[in-house]
Each structure stands twice: as structure tokens, then as C-alpha cells.
XYZ file of C-alpha atoms in Angstrom:
382
model
C -21.289 35.234 51.327
C -17.622 36.087 50.121
C -15.961 37.880 47.162
C -13.229 35.914 45.442
C -11.018 36.592 42.622
C -10.607 33.092 41.428
C -12.121 29.849 41.773
C -9.609 27.481 40.691
C -10.939 24.006 39.689
C -8.439 21.221 40.383
C -5.589 20.816 43.396
C -3.111 19.472 40.965
C 0.363 20.962 40.064
C -1.142 23.488 37.797
C -3.711 24.828 39.930
C -2.023 24.749 42.904
C 1.013 26.732 41.541
C -1.569 29.340 40.076
C -3.102 29.629 43.643
C -0.010 29.763 45.437
C 1.356 32.696 43.242
C -2.081 34.398 43.205
C -2.179 34.205 47.182
C 0.970 35.693 47.277
C -0.134 38.580 45.421
C -2.898 39.236 47.391
C -5.861 37.814 45.190
C -8.418 35.929 47.229
C -8.976 32.227 45.588
C -10.705 29.171 46.546
C -9.339 25.909 45.368
C -11.855 22.955 44.544
C -11.189 19.262 43.458
C -13.624 16.436 42.723
C -11.172 13.765 44.178
C -11.042 13.211 47.864
C -7.366 14.552 48.096
C -5.250 17.317 46.734
C -2.070 16.915 44.420
C -3.931 15.493 41.389
C -2.023 12.991 39.639
C 0.982 13.205 41.430
C -0.490 12.464 44.728
C 1.821 10.159 46.878
C 0.829 8.606 50.088
C 2.569 6.715 52.957
C 1.764 2.921 52.720
C 4.145 0.428 54.706
C 6.248 3.574 55.368
C 6.850 3.946 51.569
C 5.745 6.987 49.650
C 3.515 5.614 46.915
C 2.858 7.416 43.606
C -0.988 6.444 43.507
C -1.176 7.461 40.060
C 1.887 5.975 38.093
C 5.662 6.947 38.467
C 6.423 10.590 38.359
C 10.035 11.634 38.171
C 10.938 15.389 38.118
C 13.210 16.347 35.518
C 13.913 19.770 33.896
C 16.432 21.660 31.758
C 15.265 25.100 33.208
C 17.132 26.150 35.969
C 14.483 28.689 37.095
C 12.188 25.911 37.235
C 14.623 23.829 39.313
C 15.183 26.535 41.803
C 11.159 27.208 42.034
C 10.076 23.701 42.812
C 13.214 23.665 45.208
C 11.540 26.094 47.590
C 8.789 23.529 48.391
C 11.016 20.316 48.681
C 14.416 19.037 48.857
C 15.254 16.427 45.963
C 17.086 13.489 46.146
C 19.628 12.277 43.222
C 17.388 9.475 41.776
C 18.343 8.904 38.202
C 15.495 7.571 35.945
C 16.616 4.177 34.534
C 13.959 2.118 33.615
C 14.382 -1.769 32.592
C 12.453 -3.452 29.757
C 11.609 -7.023 30.068
C 10.708 -9.173 27.008
C 9.450 -12.272 28.187
C 12.655 -13.658 30.042
C 15.166 -11.082 28.502
C 15.788 -7.880 30.150
C 17.224 -4.556 28.213
C 18.251 -1.399 29.579
C 16.227 1.819 28.583
C 16.581 4.405 26.801
C 17.937 2.382 23.897
C 21.664 2.764 24.439
C 25.060 0.566 24.215
C 23.916 -1.667 26.975
C 20.736 -2.460 25.131
C 22.370 -3.008 21.724
C 25.263 -5.171 23.523
C 22.722 -7.294 25.191
C 20.713 -7.862 22.016
C 23.408 -8.445 19.276
C 26.515 -9.351 21.319
C 28.328 -6.393 19.908
C 30.667 -3.950 21.984
C 31.325 -0.850 20.054
C 29.049 2.181 18.615
C 30.388 1.669 15.225
C 28.904 -2.144 15.328
C 25.588 -1.073 16.712
C 25.111 1.635 14.065
C 26.186 -0.880 11.339
C 23.267 -3.324 12.582
C 20.788 -1.051 12.842
C 21.591 0.393 9.357
C 21.750 -3.006 8.042
C 18.223 -3.952 9.274
C 16.728 -0.458 8.192
C 17.974 -0.852 4.779
C 16.607 -4.542 4.416
C 13.011 -3.146 5.043
C 12.897 -0.927 1.987
C 10.741 1.835 3.745
C 10.626 5.258 2.176
C 7.677 6.882 3.354
C 6.185 5.243 6.490
C 2.328 4.804 6.266
C 1.813 4.085 9.870
C 3.274 3.717 13.349
C 5.109 0.361 12.758
C 6.770 1.414 9.316
C 7.822 4.598 11.100
C 9.486 2.825 13.994
C 10.969 -0.006 11.880
C 12.475 2.923 9.911
C 14.225 4.548 12.780
C 15.332 1.460 14.643
C 15.239 -1.618 12.591
C 13.232 -4.756 13.406
C 14.635 -5.885 16.364
C 14.438 -3.047 18.689
C 10.919 -2.410 17.301
C 9.638 -6.083 17.671
C 11.111 -6.491 21.251
C 10.838 -3.031 22.831
C 8.347 -0.766 20.956
C 5.724 -3.169 19.301
C 3.941 -4.961 22.321
C 4.525 -1.971 24.767
C 2.951 0.629 22.185
C 0.013 -1.798 21.135
C -0.991 -2.214 25.092
C -0.637 1.613 25.550
C -2.820 2.536 22.821
C -4.996 -0.298 22.502
C -4.629 -0.725 18.709
C -2.371 -2.459 16.439
C 0.885 -0.710 15.407
C -0.214 -0.792 11.758
C -3.449 1.136 12.905
C -1.678 3.645 14.628
C -0.439 6.968 12.667
C 3.214 7.517 12.255
C 3.540 11.027 13.765
C 3.243 9.084 17.235
C 6.784 8.243 17.308
C 8.376 11.191 15.636
C 11.832 9.883 16.604
C 13.166 7.043 18.787
C 16.055 8.066 21.115
C 19.004 5.645 20.130
C 22.262 6.521 22.227
C 25.547 4.904 21.415
C 26.762 5.212 24.813
C 26.594 3.113 27.759
C 24.211 5.361 29.629
C 21.148 4.307 31.148
C 19.786 7.644 32.290
C 16.461 8.229 30.573
C 16.640 11.832 30.794
C 18.761 14.462 29.196
C 18.187 17.183 31.477
C 20.647 18.387 33.866
C 18.191 18.235 36.957
C 16.158 15.376 37.950
C 15.177 13.661 41.261
C 12.069 12.823 43.701
C 11.023 15.008 46.292
C 12.162 13.743 49.707
C 8.929 12.516 51.407
C 6.701 12.525 48.346
C 4.931 14.886 45.776
C 1.869 15.809 48.292
C 3.971 17.565 50.752
C 4.640 20.081 47.595
C 1.289 20.659 46.930
C 0.548 21.175 50.540
C 2.982 23.966 50.931
C 1.808 25.526 48.031
C -1.605 25.544 49.164
C -0.726 27.039 52.445
C -3.091 29.584 53.473
C -5.492 28.787 50.405
C -9.113 27.993 51.066
C -9.468 24.478 49.751
C -12.451 22.162 49.210
C -12.150 18.548 47.980
C -14.662 15.770 46.990
C -16.722 18.174 44.975
C -16.652 18.802 41.207
C -17.217 22.337 39.390
C -20.598 21.068 38.121
C -21.987 20.319 41.595
C -20.290 23.416 43.141
C -21.204 26.153 40.806
C -24.864 27.475 40.899
C -24.663 30.078 38.007
C -22.262 31.746 35.831
C -21.790 34.369 33.094
C -23.008 31.969 30.790
C -26.037 31.606 32.531
C -26.578 35.665 32.050
C -24.873 36.608 35.500
C -22.254 38.919 36.015
C -19.917 36.793 37.947
C -19.584 32.980 38.941
C -21.730 32.092 41.817
C -21.650 28.947 44.090
C -24.409 27.307 46.074
C -23.729 29.182 49.214
C -23.729 32.694 47.337
C -20.306 33.104 47.084
C -19.000 35.228 44.105
C -15.977 34.489 41.827
C -14.581 37.117 39.093
C -12.903 34.251 37.199
C -12.577 30.655 37.095
C -9.353 28.456 36.293
C -10.443 25.277 34.968
C -7.713 22.574 34.883
C -10.447 19.732 33.978
C -11.593 18.224 30.631
C -12.234 21.483 28.234
C -15.067 19.265 26.675
C -16.408 18.712 30.111
C -16.639 22.283 30.895
C -19.037 23.105 27.830
C -20.993 19.778 28.680
C -19.747 18.076 25.415
C -21.478 20.617 23.270
C -19.215 19.777 20.057
C -18.613 16.089 21.183
C -16.150 14.007 23.201
C -12.570 14.582 22.954
C -10.758 10.827 23.280
C -8.301 10.157 25.910
C -6.519 6.846 27.332
C -7.102 5.645 30.552
C -5.076 3.703 33.257
C -5.708 1.195 35.818
C -3.561 0.846 38.695
C -3.451 -2.475 40.705
C -1.441 -1.983 43.954
C 0.051 -4.609 46.031
C 1.844 -4.753 49.404
C 4.524 -7.653 50.144
C 5.116 -7.775 53.550
C 8.442 -9.350 54.234
C 9.660 -8.979 50.702
C 12.514 -5.979 50.768
C 13.012 -6.135 47.124
C 10.461 -7.354 44.313
C 12.339 -6.423 41.158
C 15.589 -4.589 41.822
C 14.327 -1.295 39.903
C 11.714 1.224 40.489
C 10.407 0.998 36.940
C 10.265 -2.275 34.861
C 8.326 -2.101 31.521
C 6.733 -5.152 30.030
C 7.107 -4.824 26.254
C 5.818 -8.147 25.402
C 2.162 -7.986 24.154
C 0.869 -11.026 25.969
C 1.598 -9.575 29.429
C -1.594 -7.222 30.223
C 0.089 -4.623 32.256
C 2.817 -2.076 30.761
C 4.886 -1.849 33.564
C 5.330 -2.722 37.296
C 6.241 0.094 39.711
C 8.122 -0.555 43.144
C 7.779 2.681 44.760
C 10.607 2.099 47.452
C 13.258 2.449 45.164
C 12.442 6.153 44.085
C 13.941 7.072 47.483
C 16.449 4.468 47.985
C 14.211 2.850 50.639
C 15.494 0.107 53.032
C 12.248 -0.807 54.410
C 11.639 -4.716 55.088
C 8.771 -4.505 52.965
C 7.568 -3.249 49.536
C 4.702 -2.026 47.426
C 4.219 -2.559 44.003
C 1.752 -1.320 41.252
C 0.820 -2.798 38.127
C -0.265 -0.234 35.237
C -2.906 -1.526 32.884
C -3.772 1.051 29.826
C -7.289 1.093 28.891
C -9.778 2.829 26.599
C -11.406 5.841 28.411
C -14.929 6.437 28.741
C -17.026 9.016 30.203
C -16.977 9.209 34.109
C -13.305 7.583 34.223
C -10.202 9.709 35.012
C -8.623 10.671 31.625
C -4.748 10.316 31.748
C -3.527 11.444 28.465
C -5.022 12.879 25.267
C -5.576 11.067 21.978
C -3.806 13.880 19.816
C -4.616 12.595 16.254
C -6.063 14.990 13.434
C -9.603 14.223 14.394
C -9.119 15.018 17.927
C -6.853 18.106 17.703
C -9.398 19.499 15.234
C -12.352 19.170 17.811
C -9.993 20.594 20.426
C -9.307 23.458 18.166
C -13.254 24.055 17.839
C -13.468 23.819 21.739
C -10.577 26.633 22.117
C -12.416 28.922 19.621
C -15.644 28.304 22.115
C -13.478 29.047 25.108
C -12.436 32.592 23.431
C -15.941 33.540 23.781
C -15.687 33.007 28.002
C -12.972 35.572 28.724
C -13.685 34.824 32.450
C -12.536 31.279 32.312
C -9.071 30.254 31.976
C -8.253 26.811 31.061
C -5.059 25.120 31.909
C -3.294 21.978 32.614
C -3.039 18.641 30.694
C -6.805 18.578 30.472
C -7.881 22.041 29.782
C -4.919 22.132 27.329
C -5.609 18.727 25.782
C -1.894 18.055 25.987
C 0.391 15.884 27.888
C 2.633 18.088 29.897
C 5.861 16.961 31.929
C 5.747 18.270 35.339
C 8.164 21.245 34.588
C 6.243 22.252 31.720
C 2.948 22.475 34.085
C 4.826 24.803 36.486
C 6.218 26.869 33.482
C 2.624 27.414 31.954
C 1.188 28.174 35.084
C 3.546 30.982 35.900
C 3.124 32.170 32.516
C -0.673 32.310 33.168
C 0.085 34.084 36.297
C 2.237 36.803 34.450
C -0.640 37.506 32.095
C -3.150 38.019 34.574
C -1.154 40.139 36.550
C -0.423 42.236 33.546
C -4.273 42.239 32.678
C -5.018 43.443 36.266
């Protein structure tokens, strides 16, 4: 039997950062994860001497120098710049939408020509109040950009026709009138040399970790059962729980299921092929291609290996038991999440964090910032 300050459920970036900081402050913590490895969705593993992003492409980027310096204590980063390519049938375009995109699409050469063409297309549509995602995108970028680069990709991503998706999903489209293929505006970005798993390994040094077990399997009793503390099946006690899984799952879906989108990854090893697509990320924006993108992992680290590994990414409807990847933040689900947050307030010994606990998509820098904020709040309470 042991006495712990925190049981941390989830060995991803949020849980690991919280564990690192609390361990540094002398708190005793135990981390568990239902997967058989640490690092959550940023997990990378070596395949054919290539660091493969097992759960989709992750590019670290931030405008917060404090966060950039913080992550830098766990890894050195290369100078990778995210510059995805969009493929619409046999046409290739640069992303984000910029002068290279517009020049290829319309044969124009100046920003004024591009703005004029977009304005002309928008004016022809006569959309005053967008009623759905299709009308919103058309009113922002015109028909050509929408039809070739937005419509098919978005419908695959959400599994619905753009006319059936709410307008707020696309609040803006990044139209850049410069010849700049850098997807992010942040001053700091890159890929950790050696992969992301090493970052989490360093965060969890000196911390007890158990993988391959879920919270529901691990906990014997909790304050919700009338106990004073959380107790596991070995008789260990925990003053608090940080839960980074699905908030509705924690409460056994008492108020109903929140909705998520799922992803399926199809990995292919290509021995003897040193360069499959010439870019780390190629998005397939036509509706007919079943996957949304192909990732060629070696290009994240400018690899010179004689072989390559690619991953095709297929969006899918989420069903209970599958891994949820991003929330469906429409009005219905946000209302349900608010009800779960209210329910969570009745459990002051449980903290909820990360993309699933907060039912919100986070970039990695925002995950770290949120974890550090929670640490400070807990430190003040103590």
C-alpha cells in the first residue's frame, strides 16, 4: 500500500507535463495509460530507421517564447517548416492558399489579380448570410478554391455534405497574397530530433508509470463511492485524479455520449523507395479518394534513408470503444459538454485536462500551457 498525491490518467503530453512539474515539486504521482505505450497521440516509433508518427502528423509550432523554451529542455528541434501540398485529382497546389496557389489555379502573377478574381467569384454568388459551411466557404474564397481545395477534403473529414455542416466550422479561410508556403504564422516551429516519444520519456523520468490499463480497470473505489480517497486494487491511495480521457466516459456516459471523429491509419513500408511523394504531407482534396492525406515520415527530419514509410489517413465516424481524435463542437455537443462540466464541479478531487477532458482541439503548445496553468492552480491550492 502507498499514498500518492495524484493519479494521472493518460501519459500523453498534458498528463506527462503535469506529472513532470508535480514530481519536480515533490509530489508523489502515478501515471497510467490504457495504451501499451506512453506519449499518447504524439507517439513516434522507429520503423526502417525512420521516426514514424503513429497517430498522424504532429508539427510543433508556437508564438509563445516561454513555451518554446520549455519544450526545448526535453529535445532539440530541427528547422522543419510545415508546407503541405494539396492534390486535386492530378492538379497540385500549395497550402496554405497563397500566391503560388492562385498563380497555378488562374495563371495570374500579382496579388491585385488574385484579389480581383476572388472578389469577382464572391460577387457572382450573391451570398449575404451563409446558412451552412458551403456558403460560408464560398463567401470567403469563391468557387474555385472551394470546389478544388475545401469541399472534398472537408466532406471526408466530417463525413457529411458541406451543405449539412454548420457555417461556424469555417470562421475564416487563410488567404495569403504572398508567395509563402509556410502554413503557420508562428515564429517557432520544428520537429524534435529523434521523435516525440523521447520528450515524454524525459518528462516521466523518475515517475511511476503503468501502461496497458484503463482507469475503469485500475480504480477499486473513489470518493464518488463514499470513500475519502481514490483506492486502486492493490490498496494504494490517491488524494486526487487528473483525468485526460473522455469526460463523458469518466461519468459512465450518465448524461449521454459526446460525439467525436475518428481516424484510421494505414501504414505502408516501402523498401528500396527513397522518396515516395517529395513532401511530408500531401492532402487529397477530391471527394473520390477515400483518405484525406498521405504522410511520408522521413521528410519531417530531412531523412536520407534508402527506404521510406508512408501513412494514409482515413477519417471515420467514431463509435464507443474506438479512439476519439477530435470533438464535434456543434451546438448540441457543446451544450452536453457544459452539462458534464457542471457535473464535474461536484467532484473537486478530479481534475479534467487535455483535448478529451476539455472536449476541445488543442495544438501542442496550448496543451503544455494548459497543463502548466493547472499545475500553478494546484500549487496555490496546496
